[in-house]
PDB file of C-alpha atoms in Angstrom:
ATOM      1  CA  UNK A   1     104.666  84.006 142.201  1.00  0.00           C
ATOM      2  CA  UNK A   2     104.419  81.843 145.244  1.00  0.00           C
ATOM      3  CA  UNK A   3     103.312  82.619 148.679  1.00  0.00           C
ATOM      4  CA  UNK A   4     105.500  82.876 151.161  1.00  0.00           C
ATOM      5  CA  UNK A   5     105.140  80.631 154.441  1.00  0.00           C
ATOM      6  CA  UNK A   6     107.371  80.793 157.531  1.00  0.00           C
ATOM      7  CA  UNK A   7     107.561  78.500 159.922  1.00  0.00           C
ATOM      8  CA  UNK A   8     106.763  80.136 163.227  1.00  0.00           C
ATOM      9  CA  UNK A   9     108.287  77.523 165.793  1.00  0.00           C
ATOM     10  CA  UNK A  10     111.926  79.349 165.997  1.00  0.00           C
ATOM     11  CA  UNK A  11     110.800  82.202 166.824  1.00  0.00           C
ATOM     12  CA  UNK A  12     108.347  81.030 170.099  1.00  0.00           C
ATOM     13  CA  UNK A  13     110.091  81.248 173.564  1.00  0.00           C
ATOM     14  CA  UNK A  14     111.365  78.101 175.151  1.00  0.00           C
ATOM     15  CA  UNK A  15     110.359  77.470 178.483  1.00  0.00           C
ATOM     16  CA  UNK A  16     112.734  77.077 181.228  1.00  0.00           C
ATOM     17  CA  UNK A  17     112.491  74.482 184.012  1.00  0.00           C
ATOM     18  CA  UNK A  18     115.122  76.569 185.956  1.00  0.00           C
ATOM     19  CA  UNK A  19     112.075  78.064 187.661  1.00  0.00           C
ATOM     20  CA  UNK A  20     110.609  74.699 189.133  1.00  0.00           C
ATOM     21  CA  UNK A  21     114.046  74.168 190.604  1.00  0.00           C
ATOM     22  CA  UNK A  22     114.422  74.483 194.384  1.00  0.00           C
ATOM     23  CA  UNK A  23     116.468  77.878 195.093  1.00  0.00           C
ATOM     24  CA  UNK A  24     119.942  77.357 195.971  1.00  0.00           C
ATOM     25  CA  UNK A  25     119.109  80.467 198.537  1.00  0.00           C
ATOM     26  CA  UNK A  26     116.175  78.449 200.063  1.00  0.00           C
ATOM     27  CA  UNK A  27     116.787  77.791 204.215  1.00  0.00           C
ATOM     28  CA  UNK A  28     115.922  73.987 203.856  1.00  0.00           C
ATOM     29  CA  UNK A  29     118.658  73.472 201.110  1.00  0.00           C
ATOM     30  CA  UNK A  30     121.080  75.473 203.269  1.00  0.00           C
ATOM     31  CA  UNK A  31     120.509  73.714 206.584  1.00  0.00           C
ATOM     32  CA  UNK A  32     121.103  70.160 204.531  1.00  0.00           C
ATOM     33  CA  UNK A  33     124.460  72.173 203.266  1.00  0.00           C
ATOM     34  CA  UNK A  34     125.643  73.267 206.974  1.00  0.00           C
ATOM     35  CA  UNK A  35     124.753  69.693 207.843  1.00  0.00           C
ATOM     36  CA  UNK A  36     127.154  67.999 205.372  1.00  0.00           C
ATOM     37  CA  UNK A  37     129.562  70.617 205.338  1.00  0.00           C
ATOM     38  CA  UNK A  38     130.135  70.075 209.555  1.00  0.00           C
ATOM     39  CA  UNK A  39     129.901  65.758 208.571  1.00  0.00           C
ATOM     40  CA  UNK A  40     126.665  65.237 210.733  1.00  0.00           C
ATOM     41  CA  UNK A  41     124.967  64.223 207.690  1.00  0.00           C
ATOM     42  CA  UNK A  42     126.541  61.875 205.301  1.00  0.00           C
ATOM     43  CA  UNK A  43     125.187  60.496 201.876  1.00  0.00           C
ATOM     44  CA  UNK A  44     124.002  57.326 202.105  1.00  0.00           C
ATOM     45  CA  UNK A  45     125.865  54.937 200.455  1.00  0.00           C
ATOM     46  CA  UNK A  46     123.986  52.221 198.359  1.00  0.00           C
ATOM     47  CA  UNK A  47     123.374  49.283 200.807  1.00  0.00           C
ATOM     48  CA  UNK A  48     125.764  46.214 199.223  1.00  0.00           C
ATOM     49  CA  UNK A  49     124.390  44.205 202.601  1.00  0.00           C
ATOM     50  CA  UNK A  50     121.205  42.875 200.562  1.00  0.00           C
ATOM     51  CA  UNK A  51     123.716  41.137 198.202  1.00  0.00           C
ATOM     52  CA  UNK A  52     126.588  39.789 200.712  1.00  0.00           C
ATOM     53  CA  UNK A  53     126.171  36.304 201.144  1.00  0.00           C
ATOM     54  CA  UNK A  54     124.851  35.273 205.583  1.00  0.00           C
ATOM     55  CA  UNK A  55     127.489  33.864 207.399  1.00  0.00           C
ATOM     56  CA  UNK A  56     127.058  30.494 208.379  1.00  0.00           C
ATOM     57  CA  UNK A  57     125.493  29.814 211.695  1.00  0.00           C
ATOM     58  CA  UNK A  58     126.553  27.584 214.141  1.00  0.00           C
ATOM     59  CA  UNK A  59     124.862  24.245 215.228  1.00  0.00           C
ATOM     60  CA  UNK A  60     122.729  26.022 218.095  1.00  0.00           C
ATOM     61  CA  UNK A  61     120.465  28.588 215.917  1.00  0.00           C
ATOM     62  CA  UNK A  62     117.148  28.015 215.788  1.00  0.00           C
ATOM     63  CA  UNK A  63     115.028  26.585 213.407  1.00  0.00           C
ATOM     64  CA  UNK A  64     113.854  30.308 211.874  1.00  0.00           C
ATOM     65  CA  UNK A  65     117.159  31.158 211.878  1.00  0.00           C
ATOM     66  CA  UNK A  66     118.441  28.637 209.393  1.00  0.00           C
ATOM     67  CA  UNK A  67     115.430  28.640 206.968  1.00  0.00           C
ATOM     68  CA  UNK A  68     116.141  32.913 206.802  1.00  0.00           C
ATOM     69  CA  UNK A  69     119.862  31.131 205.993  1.00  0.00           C
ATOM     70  CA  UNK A  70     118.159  29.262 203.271  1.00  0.00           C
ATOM     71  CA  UNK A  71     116.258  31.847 201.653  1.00  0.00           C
ATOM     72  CA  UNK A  72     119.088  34.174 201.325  1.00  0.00           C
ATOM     73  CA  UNK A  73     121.192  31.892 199.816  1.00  0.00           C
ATOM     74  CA  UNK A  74     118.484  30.863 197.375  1.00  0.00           C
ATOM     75  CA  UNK A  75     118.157  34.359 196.512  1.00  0.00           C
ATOM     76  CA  UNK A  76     121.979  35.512 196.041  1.00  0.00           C
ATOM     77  CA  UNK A  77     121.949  31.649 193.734  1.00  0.00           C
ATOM     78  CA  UNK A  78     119.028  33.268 191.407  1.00  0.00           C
ATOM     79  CA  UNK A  79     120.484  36.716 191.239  1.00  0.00           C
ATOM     80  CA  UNK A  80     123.463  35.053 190.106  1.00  0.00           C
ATOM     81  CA  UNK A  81     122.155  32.578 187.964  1.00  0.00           C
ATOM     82  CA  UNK A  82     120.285  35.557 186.313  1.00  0.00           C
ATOM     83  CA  UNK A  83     123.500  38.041 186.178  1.00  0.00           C
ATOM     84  CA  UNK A  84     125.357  34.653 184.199  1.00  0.00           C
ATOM     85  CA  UNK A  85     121.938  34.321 182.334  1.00  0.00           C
ATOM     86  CA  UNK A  86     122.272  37.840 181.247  1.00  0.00           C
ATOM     87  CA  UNK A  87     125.935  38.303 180.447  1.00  0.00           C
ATOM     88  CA  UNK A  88     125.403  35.407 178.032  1.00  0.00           C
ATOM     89  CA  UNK A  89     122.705  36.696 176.526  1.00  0.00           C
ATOM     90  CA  UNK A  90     124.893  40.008 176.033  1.00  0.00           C
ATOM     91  CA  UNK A  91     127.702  38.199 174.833  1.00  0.00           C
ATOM     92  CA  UNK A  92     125.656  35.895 172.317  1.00  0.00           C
ATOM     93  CA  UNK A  93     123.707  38.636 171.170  1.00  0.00           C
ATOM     94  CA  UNK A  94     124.941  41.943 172.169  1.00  0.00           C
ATOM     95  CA  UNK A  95     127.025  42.545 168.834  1.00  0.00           C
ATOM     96  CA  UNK A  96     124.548  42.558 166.681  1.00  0.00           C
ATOM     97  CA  UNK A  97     122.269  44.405 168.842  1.00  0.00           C
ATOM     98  CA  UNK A  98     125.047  46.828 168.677  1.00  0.00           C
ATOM     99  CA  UNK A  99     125.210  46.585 165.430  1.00  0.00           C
ATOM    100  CA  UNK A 100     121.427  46.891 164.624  1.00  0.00           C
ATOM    101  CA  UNK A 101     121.463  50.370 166.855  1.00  0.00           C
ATOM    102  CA  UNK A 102     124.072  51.775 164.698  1.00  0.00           C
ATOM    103  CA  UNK A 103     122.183  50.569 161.628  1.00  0.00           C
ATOM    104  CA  UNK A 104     119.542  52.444 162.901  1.00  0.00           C
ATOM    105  CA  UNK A 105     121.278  55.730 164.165  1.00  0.00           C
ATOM    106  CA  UNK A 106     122.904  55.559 161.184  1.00  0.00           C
ATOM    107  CA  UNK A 107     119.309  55.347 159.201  1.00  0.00           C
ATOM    108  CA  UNK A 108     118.270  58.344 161.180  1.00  0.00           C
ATOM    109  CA  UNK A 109     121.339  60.073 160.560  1.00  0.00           C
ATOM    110  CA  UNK A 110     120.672  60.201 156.983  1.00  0.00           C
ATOM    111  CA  UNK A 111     116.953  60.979 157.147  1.00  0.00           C
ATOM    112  CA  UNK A 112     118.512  64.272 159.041  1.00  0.00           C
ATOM    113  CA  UNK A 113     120.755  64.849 156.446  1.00  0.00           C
ATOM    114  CA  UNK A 114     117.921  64.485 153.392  1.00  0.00           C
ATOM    115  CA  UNK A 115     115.561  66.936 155.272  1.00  0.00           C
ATOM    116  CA  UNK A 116     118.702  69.163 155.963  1.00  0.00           C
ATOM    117  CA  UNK A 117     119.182  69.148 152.394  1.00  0.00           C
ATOM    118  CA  UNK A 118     114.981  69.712 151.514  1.00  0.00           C
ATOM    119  CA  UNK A 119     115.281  72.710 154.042  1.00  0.00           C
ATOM    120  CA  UNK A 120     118.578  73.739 152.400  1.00  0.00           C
ATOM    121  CA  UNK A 121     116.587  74.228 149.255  1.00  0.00           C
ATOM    122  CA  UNK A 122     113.448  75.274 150.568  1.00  0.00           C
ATOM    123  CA  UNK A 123     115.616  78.072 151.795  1.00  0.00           C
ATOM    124  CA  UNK A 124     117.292  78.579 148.477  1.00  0.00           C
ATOM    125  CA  UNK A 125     114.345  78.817 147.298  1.00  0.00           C
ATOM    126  CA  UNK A 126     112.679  81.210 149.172  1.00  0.00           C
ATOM    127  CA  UNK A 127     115.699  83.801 148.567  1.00  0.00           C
ATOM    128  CA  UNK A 128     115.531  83.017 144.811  1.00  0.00           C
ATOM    129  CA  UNK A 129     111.777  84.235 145.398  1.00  0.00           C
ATOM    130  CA  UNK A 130     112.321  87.241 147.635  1.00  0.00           C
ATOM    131  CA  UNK A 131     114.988  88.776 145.057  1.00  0.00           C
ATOM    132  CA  UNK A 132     113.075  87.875 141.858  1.00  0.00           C
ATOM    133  CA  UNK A 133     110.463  90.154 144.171  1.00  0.00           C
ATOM    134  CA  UNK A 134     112.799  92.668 145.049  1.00  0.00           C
ATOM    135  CA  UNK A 135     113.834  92.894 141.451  1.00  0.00           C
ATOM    136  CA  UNK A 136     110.762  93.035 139.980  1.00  0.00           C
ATOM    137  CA  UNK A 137     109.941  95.776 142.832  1.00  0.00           C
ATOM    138  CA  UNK A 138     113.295  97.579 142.297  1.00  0.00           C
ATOM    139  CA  UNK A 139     112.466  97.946 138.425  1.00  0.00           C
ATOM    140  CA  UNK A 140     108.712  99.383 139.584  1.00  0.00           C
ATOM    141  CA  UNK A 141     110.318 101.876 141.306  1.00  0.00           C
ATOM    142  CA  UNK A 142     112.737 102.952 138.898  1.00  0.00           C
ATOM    143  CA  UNK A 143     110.429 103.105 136.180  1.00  0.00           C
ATOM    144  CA  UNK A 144     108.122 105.232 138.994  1.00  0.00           C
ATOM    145  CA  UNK A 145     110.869 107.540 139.838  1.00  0.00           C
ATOM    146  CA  UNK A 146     111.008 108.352 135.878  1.00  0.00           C
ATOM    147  CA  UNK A 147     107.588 109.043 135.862  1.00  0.00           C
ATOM    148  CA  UNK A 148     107.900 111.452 138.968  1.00  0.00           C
ATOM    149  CA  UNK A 149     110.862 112.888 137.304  1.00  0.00           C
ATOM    150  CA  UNK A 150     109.195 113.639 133.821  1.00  0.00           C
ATOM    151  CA  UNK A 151     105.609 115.032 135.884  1.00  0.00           C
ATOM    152  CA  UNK A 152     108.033 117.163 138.201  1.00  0.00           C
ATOM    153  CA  UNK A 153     109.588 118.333 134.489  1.00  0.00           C
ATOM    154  CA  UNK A 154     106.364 118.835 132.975  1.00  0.00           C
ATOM    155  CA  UNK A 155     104.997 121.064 136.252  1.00  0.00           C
ATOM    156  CA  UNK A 156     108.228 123.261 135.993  1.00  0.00           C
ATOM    157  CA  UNK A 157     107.433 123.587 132.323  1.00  0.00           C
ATOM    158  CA  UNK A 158     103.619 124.302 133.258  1.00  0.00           C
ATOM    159  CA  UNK A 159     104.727 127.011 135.582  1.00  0.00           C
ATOM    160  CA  UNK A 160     106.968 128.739 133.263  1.00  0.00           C
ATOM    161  CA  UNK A 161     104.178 128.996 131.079  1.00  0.00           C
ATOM    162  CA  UNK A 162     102.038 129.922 133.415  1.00  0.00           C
ATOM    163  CA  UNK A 163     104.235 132.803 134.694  1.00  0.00           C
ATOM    164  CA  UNK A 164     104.837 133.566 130.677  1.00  0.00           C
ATOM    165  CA  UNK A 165     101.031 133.731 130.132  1.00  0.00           C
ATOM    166  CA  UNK A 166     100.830 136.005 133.542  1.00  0.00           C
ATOM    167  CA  UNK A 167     103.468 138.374 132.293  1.00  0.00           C
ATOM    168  CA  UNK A 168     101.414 138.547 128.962  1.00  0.00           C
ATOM    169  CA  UNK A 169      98.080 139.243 130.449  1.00  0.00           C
ATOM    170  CA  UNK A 170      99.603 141.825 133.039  1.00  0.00           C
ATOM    171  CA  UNK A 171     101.391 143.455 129.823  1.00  0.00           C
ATOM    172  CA  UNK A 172      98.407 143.591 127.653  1.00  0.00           C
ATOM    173  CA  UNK A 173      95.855 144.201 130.879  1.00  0.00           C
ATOM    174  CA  UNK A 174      98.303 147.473 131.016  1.00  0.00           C
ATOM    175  CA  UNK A 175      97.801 148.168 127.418  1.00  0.00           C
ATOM    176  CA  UNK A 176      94.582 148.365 127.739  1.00  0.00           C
ATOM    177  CA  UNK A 177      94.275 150.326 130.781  1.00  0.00           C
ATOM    178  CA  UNK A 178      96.828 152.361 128.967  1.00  0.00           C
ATOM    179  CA  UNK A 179      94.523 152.910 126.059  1.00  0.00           C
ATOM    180  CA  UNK A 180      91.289 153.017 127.770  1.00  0.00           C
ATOM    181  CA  UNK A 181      93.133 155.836 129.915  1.00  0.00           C
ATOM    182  CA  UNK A 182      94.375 157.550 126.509  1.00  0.00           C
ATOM    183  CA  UNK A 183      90.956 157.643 125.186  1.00  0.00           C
ATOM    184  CA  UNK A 184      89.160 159.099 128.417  1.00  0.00           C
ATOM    185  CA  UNK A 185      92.068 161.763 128.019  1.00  0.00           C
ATOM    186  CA  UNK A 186      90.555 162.143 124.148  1.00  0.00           C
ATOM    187  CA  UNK A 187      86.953 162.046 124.634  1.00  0.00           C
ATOM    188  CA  UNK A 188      86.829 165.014 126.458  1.00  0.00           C
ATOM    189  CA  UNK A 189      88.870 167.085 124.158  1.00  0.00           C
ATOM    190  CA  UNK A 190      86.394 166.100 121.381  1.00  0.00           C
ATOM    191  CA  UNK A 191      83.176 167.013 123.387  1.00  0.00           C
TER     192      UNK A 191
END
């Protein structure tokens, strides 16, 4: 018969991160409420004016002026030349990285699916185990029931006997307090 092991992990409590969470009751998170409730505070927005392109400046800026002009526009040209770079990249290759990620959530999807099916008879196998137990239990008790039956038979039958044998010895202890009494009641008469 095998030994049983159980695997422990299901049964451990999971920790919650609810409790590391600032309190929705907490005064700081309801003054920033109030405060965008009433519109004195407002989200900020993400800031598009990094990527908007300078306006052109006229003929009198300075010198500093125009090479900040410069820079910018060099900038905005290489964060387009890389967003181009990128969407090509995507489009020449993108498929069949798509393609290869499925492949391999597909891989892992069967993986699950074989060690579903190990547990599945690991399980199977542990129940085939626990009632080949409980059988072989079940008939251990039956067969000790008979025996308790048959001893609780066998002490009835034993005090029966016993009572039997008690009669018997009262009866013949009287007979022979019956005789002894008959010959005291003799003796004398003889003397």
């Amino acid at each position: 018969m095998k030994a049983f092991s159980f695997d422990e992990r299901n049964r451990l409590p999971v920790a919650s991160i609810d409790a590391l969470l600032p309190s929705e009751e907490g005064a700081l998170w309801k003054q920033t409420l109030a405060r965008m409730k009433d519109g004195k505070e407002k989200l900020d927005a993400l800031d598009m004016a990094r990527y908007r392109m300078p306006a052109a400046l006229d003929d009198d800026a300075d010198l500093q002026a125009w090479q900040e002009l410069c820079r910018s526009t060099e900038t905005q040209l290489q964060h387009q030349h890389l967003r181009l770079c990128n969407l090509e990249l995507l489009q020449k290759f993108g498929n069949n990285a798509w393609r290869m990620h499925n492949y391999q959530v597909e891989g892992q999807v069967e993986g699950m699916k074989r060690m579903l099916e190990t547990e599945k008879g690991k399980v199977v196998e542990c129940n085939q185990a626990r009632k080949a137990m409980q059988l072989e239990a079940g008939e251990k008790l039956r067969k000790l029931e008979e025996r308790w039956q048959s001893l609780i038979g066998q002490n009835a039958h034993l005090e029966v006997a016993c009572a039997a044998l008690e009669k018997e010895i009262k009866d013949w202890q009287a007979y022979k307090d019956g005789l002894a009494s008959y010959q005291q009641q003799q003796e004398p008469a003889t003397s």
